[in-house]
Coordinates of C-alpha atoms in Angstrom, one line a residue:
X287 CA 132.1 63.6 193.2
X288 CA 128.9 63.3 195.7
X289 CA 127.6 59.8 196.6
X290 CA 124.8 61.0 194.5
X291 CA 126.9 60.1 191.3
X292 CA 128.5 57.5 192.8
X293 CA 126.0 55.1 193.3
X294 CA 125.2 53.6 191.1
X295 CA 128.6 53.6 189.1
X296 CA 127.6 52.4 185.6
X297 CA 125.9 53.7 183.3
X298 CA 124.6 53.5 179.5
X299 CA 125.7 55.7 177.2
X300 CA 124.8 56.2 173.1
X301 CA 128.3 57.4 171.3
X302 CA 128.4 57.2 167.6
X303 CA 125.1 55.5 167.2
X304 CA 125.9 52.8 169.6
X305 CA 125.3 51.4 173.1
X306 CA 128.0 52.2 175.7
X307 CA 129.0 51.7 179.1
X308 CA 130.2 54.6 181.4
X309 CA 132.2 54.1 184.7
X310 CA 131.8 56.4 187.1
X311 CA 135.3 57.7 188.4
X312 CA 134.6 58.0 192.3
X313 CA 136.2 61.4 192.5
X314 CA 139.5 60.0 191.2
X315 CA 141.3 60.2 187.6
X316 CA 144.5 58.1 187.0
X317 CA 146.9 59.6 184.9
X318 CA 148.8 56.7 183.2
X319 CA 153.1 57.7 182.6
X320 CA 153.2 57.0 178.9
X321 CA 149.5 56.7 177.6
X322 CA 147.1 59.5 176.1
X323 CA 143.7 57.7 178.0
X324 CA 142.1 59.1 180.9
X325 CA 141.2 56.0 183.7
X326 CA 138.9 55.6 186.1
X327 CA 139.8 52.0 187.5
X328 CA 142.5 51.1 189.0
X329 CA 142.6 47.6 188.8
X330 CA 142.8 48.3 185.0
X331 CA 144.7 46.3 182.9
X332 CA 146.4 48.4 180.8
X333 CA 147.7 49.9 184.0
X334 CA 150.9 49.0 186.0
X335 CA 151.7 50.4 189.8
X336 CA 148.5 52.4 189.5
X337 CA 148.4 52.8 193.3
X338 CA 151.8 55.4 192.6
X339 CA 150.2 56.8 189.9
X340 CA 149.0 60.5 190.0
X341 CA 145.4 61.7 190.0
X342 CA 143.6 64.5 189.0
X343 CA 142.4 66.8 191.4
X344 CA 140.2 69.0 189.8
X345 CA 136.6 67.1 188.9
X346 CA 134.4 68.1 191.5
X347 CA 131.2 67.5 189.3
X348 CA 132.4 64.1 188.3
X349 CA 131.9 65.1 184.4
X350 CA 135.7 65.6 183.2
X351 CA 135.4 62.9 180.7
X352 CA 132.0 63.8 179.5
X353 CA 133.4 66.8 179.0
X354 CA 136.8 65.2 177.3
X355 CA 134.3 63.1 174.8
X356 CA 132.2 65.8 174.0
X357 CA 135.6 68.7 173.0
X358 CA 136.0 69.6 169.9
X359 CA 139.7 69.4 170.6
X360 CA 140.1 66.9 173.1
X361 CA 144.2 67.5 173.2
X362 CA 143.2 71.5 173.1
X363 CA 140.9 71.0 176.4
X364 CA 143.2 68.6 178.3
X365 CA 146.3 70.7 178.0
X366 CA 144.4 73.9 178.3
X367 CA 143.3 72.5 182.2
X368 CA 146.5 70.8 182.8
X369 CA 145.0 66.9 182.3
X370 CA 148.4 65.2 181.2
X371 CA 150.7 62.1 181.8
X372 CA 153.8 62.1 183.3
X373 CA 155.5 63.0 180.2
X374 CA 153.7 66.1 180.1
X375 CA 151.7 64.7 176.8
X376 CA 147.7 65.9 176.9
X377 CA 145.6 63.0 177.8
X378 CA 143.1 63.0 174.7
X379 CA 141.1 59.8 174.8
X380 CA 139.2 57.4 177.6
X381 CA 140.7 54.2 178.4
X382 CA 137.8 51.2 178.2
X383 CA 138.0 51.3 182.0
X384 CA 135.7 54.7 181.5
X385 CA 133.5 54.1 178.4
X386 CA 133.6 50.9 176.1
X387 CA 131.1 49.5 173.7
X388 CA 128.7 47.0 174.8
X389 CA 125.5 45.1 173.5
X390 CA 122.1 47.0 173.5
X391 CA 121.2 44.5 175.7
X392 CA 123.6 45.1 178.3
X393 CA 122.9 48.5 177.9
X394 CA 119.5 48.0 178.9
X395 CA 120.0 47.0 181.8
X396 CA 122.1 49.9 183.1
X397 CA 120.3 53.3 184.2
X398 CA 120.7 55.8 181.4
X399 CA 123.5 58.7 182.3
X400 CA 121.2 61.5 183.4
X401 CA 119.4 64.5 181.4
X402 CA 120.6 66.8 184.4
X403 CA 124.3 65.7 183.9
X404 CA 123.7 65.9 179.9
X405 CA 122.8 69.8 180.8
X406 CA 125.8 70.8 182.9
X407 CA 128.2 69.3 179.8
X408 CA 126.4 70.1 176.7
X409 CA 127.8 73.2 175.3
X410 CA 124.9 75.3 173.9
X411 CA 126.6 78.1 172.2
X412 CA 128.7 75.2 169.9
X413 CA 124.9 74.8 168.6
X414 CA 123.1 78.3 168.9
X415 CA 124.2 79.2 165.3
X416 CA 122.5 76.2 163.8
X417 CA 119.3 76.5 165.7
X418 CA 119.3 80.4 164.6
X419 CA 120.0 79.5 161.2
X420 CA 116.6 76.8 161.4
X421 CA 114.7 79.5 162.9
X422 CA 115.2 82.2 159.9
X423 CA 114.8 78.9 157.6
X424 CA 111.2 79.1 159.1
X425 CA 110.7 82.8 158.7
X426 CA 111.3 82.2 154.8
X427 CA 108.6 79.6 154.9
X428 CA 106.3 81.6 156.8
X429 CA 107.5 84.5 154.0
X430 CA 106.4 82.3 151.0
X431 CA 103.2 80.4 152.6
X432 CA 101.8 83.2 155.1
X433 CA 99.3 81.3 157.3
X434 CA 96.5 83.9 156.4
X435 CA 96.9 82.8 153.0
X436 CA 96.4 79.3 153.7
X437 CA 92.7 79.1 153.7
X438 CA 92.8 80.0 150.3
X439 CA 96.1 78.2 149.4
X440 CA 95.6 76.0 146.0
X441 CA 96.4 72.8 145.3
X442 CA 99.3 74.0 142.7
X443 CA 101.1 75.5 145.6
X444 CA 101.1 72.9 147.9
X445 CA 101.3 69.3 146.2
X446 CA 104.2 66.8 144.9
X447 CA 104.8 65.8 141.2
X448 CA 103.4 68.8 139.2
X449 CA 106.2 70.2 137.7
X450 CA 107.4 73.0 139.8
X451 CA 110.5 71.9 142.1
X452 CA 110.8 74.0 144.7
X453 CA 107.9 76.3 144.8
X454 CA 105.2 73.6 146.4
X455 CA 105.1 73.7 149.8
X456 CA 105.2 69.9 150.1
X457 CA 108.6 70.1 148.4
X458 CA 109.8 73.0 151.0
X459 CA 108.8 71.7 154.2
X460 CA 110.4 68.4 153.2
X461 CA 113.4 69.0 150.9
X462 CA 113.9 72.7 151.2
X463 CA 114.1 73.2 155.0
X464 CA 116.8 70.3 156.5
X465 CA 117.9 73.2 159.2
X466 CA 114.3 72.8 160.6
X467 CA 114.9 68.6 160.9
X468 CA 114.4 66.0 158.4
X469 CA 111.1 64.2 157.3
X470 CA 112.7 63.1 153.6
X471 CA 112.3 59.3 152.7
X472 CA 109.4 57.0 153.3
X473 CA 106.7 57.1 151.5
X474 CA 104.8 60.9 149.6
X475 CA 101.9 59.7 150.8
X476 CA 102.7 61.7 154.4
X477 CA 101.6 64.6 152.3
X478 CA 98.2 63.7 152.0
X479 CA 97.7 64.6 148.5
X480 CA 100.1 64.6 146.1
X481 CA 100.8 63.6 142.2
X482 CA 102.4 60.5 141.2
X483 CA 104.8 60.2 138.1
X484 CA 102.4 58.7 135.8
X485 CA 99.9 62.0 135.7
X486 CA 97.6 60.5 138.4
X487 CA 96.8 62.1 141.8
X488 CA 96.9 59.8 145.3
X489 CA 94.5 61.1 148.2
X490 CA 92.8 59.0 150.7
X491 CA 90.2 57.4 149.3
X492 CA 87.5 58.5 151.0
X493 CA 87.6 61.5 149.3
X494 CA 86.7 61.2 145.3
X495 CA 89.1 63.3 143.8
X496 CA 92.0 65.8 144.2
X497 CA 90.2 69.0 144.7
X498 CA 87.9 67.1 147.4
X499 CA 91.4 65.8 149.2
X500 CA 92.8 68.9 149.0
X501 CA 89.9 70.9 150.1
X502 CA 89.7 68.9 153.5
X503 CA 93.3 68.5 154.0
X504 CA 93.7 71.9 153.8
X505 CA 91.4 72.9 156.5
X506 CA 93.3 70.2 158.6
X507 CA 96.1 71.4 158.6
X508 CA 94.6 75.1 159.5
X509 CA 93.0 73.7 162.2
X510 CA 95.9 71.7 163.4
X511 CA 97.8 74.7 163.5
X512 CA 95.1 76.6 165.9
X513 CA 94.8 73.9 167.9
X514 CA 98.5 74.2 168.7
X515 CA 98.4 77.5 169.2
X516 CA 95.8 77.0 172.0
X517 CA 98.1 74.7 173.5
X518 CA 95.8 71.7 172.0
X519 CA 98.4 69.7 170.1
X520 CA 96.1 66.8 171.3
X521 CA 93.5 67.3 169.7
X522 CA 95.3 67.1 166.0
X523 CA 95.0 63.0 166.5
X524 CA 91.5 63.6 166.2
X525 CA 91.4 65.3 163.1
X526 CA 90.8 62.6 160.5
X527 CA 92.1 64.5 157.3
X528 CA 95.5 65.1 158.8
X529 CA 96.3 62.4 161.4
X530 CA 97.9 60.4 159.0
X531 CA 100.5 63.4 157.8
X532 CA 102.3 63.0 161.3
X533 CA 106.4 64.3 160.6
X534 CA 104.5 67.0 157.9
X535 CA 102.0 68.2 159.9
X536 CA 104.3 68.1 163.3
X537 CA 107.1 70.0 161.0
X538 CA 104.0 72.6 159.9
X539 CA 103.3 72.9 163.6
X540 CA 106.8 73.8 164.2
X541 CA 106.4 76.5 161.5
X542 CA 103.4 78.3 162.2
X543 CA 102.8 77.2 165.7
X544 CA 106.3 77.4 166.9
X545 CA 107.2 76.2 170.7
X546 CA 103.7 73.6 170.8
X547 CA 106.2 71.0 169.6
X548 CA 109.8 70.2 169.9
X549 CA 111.3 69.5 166.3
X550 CA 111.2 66.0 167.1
X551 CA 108.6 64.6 164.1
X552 CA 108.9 61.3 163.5
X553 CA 107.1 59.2 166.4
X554 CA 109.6 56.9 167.1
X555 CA 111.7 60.1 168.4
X556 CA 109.0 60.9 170.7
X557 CA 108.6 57.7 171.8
X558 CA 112.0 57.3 173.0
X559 CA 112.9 60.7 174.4
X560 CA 109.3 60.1 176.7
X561 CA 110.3 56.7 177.4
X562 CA 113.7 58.1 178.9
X563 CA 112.6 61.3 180.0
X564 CA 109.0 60.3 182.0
X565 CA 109.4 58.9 185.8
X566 CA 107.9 55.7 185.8
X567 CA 105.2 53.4 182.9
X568 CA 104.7 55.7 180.2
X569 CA 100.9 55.8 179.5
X570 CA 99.2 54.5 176.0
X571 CA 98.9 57.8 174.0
X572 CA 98.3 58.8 170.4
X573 CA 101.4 60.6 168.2
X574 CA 100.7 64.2 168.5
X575 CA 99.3 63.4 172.5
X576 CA 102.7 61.7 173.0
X577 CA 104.5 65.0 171.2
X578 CA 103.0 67.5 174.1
X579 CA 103.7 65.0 176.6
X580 CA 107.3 65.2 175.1
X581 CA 107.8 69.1 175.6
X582 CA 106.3 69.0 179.0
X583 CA 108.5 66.5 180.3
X584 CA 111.6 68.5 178.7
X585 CA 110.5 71.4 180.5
X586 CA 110.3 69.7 183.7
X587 CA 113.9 68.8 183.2
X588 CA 115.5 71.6 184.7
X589 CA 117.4 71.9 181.2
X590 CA 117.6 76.3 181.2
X591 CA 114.3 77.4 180.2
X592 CA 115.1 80.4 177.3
X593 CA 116.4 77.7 175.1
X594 CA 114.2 77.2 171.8
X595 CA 112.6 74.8 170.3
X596 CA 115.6 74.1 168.0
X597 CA 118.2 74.2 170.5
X598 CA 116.9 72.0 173.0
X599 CA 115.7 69.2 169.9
X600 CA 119.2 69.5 169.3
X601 CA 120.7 68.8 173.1
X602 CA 118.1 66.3 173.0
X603 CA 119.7 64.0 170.1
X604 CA 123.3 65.2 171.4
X605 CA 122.3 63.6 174.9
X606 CA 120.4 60.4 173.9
X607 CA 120.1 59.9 170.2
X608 CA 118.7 56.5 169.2
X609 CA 120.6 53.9 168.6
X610 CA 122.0 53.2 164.6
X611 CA 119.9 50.5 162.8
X612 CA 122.4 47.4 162.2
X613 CA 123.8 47.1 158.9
X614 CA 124.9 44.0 157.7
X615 CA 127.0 42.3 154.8
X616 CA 127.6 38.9 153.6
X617 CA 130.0 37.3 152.1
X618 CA 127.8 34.9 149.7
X619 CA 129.9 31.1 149.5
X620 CA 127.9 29.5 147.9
X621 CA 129.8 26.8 145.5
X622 CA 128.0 27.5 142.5
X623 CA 128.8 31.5 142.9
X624 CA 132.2 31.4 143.1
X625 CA 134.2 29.5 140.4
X626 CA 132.3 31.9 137.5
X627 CA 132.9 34.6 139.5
X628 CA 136.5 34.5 140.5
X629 CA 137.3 33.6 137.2
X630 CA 136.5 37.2 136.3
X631 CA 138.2 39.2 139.4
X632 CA 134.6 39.4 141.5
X633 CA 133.4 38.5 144.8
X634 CA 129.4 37.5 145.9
X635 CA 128.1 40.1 148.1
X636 CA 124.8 39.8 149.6
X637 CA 123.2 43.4 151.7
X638 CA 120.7 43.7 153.5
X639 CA 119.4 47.7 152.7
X640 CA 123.4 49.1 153.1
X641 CA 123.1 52.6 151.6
X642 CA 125.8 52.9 149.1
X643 CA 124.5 50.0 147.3
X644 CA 124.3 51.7 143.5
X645 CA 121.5 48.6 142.6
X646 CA 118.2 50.5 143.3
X647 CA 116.8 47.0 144.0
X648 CA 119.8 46.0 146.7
X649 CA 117.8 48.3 149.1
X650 CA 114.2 46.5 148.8
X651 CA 115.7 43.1 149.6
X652 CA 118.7 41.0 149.6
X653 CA 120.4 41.1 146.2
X654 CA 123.6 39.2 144.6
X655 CA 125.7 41.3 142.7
X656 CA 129.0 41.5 140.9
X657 CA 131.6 43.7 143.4
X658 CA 135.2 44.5 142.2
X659 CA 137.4 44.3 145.5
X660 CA 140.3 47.1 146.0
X661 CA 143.6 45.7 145.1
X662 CA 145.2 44.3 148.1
X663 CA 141.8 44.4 150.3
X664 CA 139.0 42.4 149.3
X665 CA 136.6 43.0 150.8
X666 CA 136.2 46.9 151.3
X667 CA 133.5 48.0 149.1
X668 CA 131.0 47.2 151.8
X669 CA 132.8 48.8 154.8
X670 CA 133.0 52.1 152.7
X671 CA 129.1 51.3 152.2
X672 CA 128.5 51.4 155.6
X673 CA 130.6 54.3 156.5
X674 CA 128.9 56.5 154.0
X675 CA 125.2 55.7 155.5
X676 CA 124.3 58.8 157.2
X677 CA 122.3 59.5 160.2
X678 CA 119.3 61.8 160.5
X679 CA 120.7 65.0 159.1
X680 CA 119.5 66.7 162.6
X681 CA 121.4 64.1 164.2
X682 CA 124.9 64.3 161.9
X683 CA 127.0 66.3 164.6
X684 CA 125.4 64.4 167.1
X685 CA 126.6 61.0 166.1
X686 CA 130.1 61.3 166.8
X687 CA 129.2 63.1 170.2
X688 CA 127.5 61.4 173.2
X689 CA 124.3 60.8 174.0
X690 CA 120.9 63.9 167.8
X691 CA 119.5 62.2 166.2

């Protein structure tokens, strides 16, 4: 491995939706007698006599357990290039002397591991099929909503809450197209106009009814989508009718204007991928300015060039996705909870927004409410709460990969 990689020797790295630490090996892999872990130091101490231990020779790029973490079959790839311990047993897993858990804010302060090193290991064919798959999911849309009927398009076939499921377009682009990259939760209102449940319609209110709404959204989003086609994403933040529609305008863009934006939508994705992509103080800049500012500095990346816009949103959250939201549960003691609540077979469990939670109203706040434990352990009902809470759907296969997302 060139000095290059070796200095400095840690780095941060996001596994499984949390902050990591990766050490460098030098050039030089220890392969333990008995264990199934790769190490890189050692003065490891889950080592003994590593000075007589064999190494393995063949890692010139310094990436071997990059690669190891990121195999579909890790036994599969270390016996297919010989990378086994002295009983001849594959070497399947990485020892905490090459990548443990840390805090984020350890991992701050550690330089993240490289997009050029994220390029050599990330295995693109694994993921073309799903990036084909999102581009003929757009080639339907474009099917059912041609842009050239868009100027035209009425408010029946675009809008939320009338009755017809699947045939809006609002209900498409944020329901009916997950291969493209989800925009589902938060609020309806990202559509701009749209009907609520009790008849009513909700628009901005500077407009003084529906038809009005509709009649300048539309337009936005017509211009928005000629502006990116001129290479003019920028511009979009200035278009008050559709500035506040970000992740369904961005998706749109991604649609009819595909390759002006990365299928990144929601800002906070931009935000970080330019915070670890630019070189140096990232500049004050408005959420569709800071999405072209995104793709550019992708494409200065080096990263090969004929991948598409799905592809390389895809080694983006594989490489670097953000880091998981804590969860947390409680155990509520307090003395006049417990006594009543025993008595029946139930524990107090207070959550803070764990998804899982059946209680609609456990998700808006903290909530007490009456938990039957498993027989023989207690307290599981949470844990299975939290592992059930997804990542972004984009981001599923990347969570348990490093680095989606």
């Amino acid at each position: 491995m060139g000095e290059e990689r070796s200095k400095p020797r840690k780095y941060a790295l996001t596994v499984g939706g949390r902050p990591h630490e990766v050490t460098l090996s030098g050039g030089r892999i220890l392969l333990p007698v008995h264990g199934r872990k790769i190490h890189h130091d050692p003065a490891c101490g889950h080592l003994t006599d590593s000075a007589e231990l064999k190494t393995f020779p063949d890692d010139p790029e310094g990436l071997l357990w990059w690669r190891l973490l990121d195999a579909v079959d890790p036994a599969a790839f270390a016996r297919g290039i010989g990378l086994v311990n002295s009983q001849n047993q594959p070497l399947d897993g990485l020892c905490s002397c090459v990548l443990r858990p840390v805090s984020a804010a350890r991992a701050a302060l550690l330089p993240y591991c490289p997009v050029e090193w994220a390029a050599e290991v990330f295995d693109a064919e694994r993921h073309r099929a799903a990036a084909e798959a999102a581009e003929r999911e757009a080639e339907l849309i474009r099917g059912r909503f041609p842009f050239a009927d868009w100027e035209q398009l009425p408010l029946e076939r675009y809008a939320l809450g009338q009755g017809t499921g699947s045939d809006a377009y609002s209900y498409v682009i944020e329901y009916g197209s997950a291969r493209l990259g989800s925009i589902t939760g938060g609020s309806a209102m990202k559509h701009l106009v749209y009907r609520r449940t009790d008849g009513s319609w909700w628009h901005d209110s500077r407009y003084k009814d529906a038809g009005e709404a509709w009649t300048a959204v539309r337009a936005g989003i017509v211009e928005a989508v000629r502006a990116a086609r001129d290479g003019r994403v920028g511009d979009i933040d200035s278009m008050a009718a559709v500035r506040a529609g970000n992740t369904v305008v961005a998706k749109t863009l991604h649609v009819y204007a595909n390759g002006s934006v990365l299928p990144l939508y929601a800002d906070n994705l931009a935000r970080h991928f330019v915070a670890l992509l630019a070189d140096g103080p990232v500049p004050q800049m408005r959420p569709f300015e800071r999405k072209a500012h995104l793709k550019e500095l992708f494409e200065r990346t080096g990263v090969p060039s004929g991948w598409s816009p799905d592809l390389a949103a895809r080694f983006l959250l594989w490489w670097a996705p953000p880091l998981s939201a804590p969860r947390t549960v409680r155990i509520d003691t307090a003395s006049e909870v417990w006594p009543d609540w025993l008595a029946h077979g139930h524990i107090a469990v207070a959550t803070d927004g764990v998804r899982g939670v059946r209680d609609p109203a456990a998700r808006r706040g903290r909530r007490r409410r009456r938990v039957r434990p498993a027989r023989r352990r207690a307290v599981t009902a949470p844990a299975r709460a939290l592992r059930r809470a997804d990542p972004h759907p984009l981001q599923r296969g990347a969570a348990r990969r490093p680095g989606p997302r």
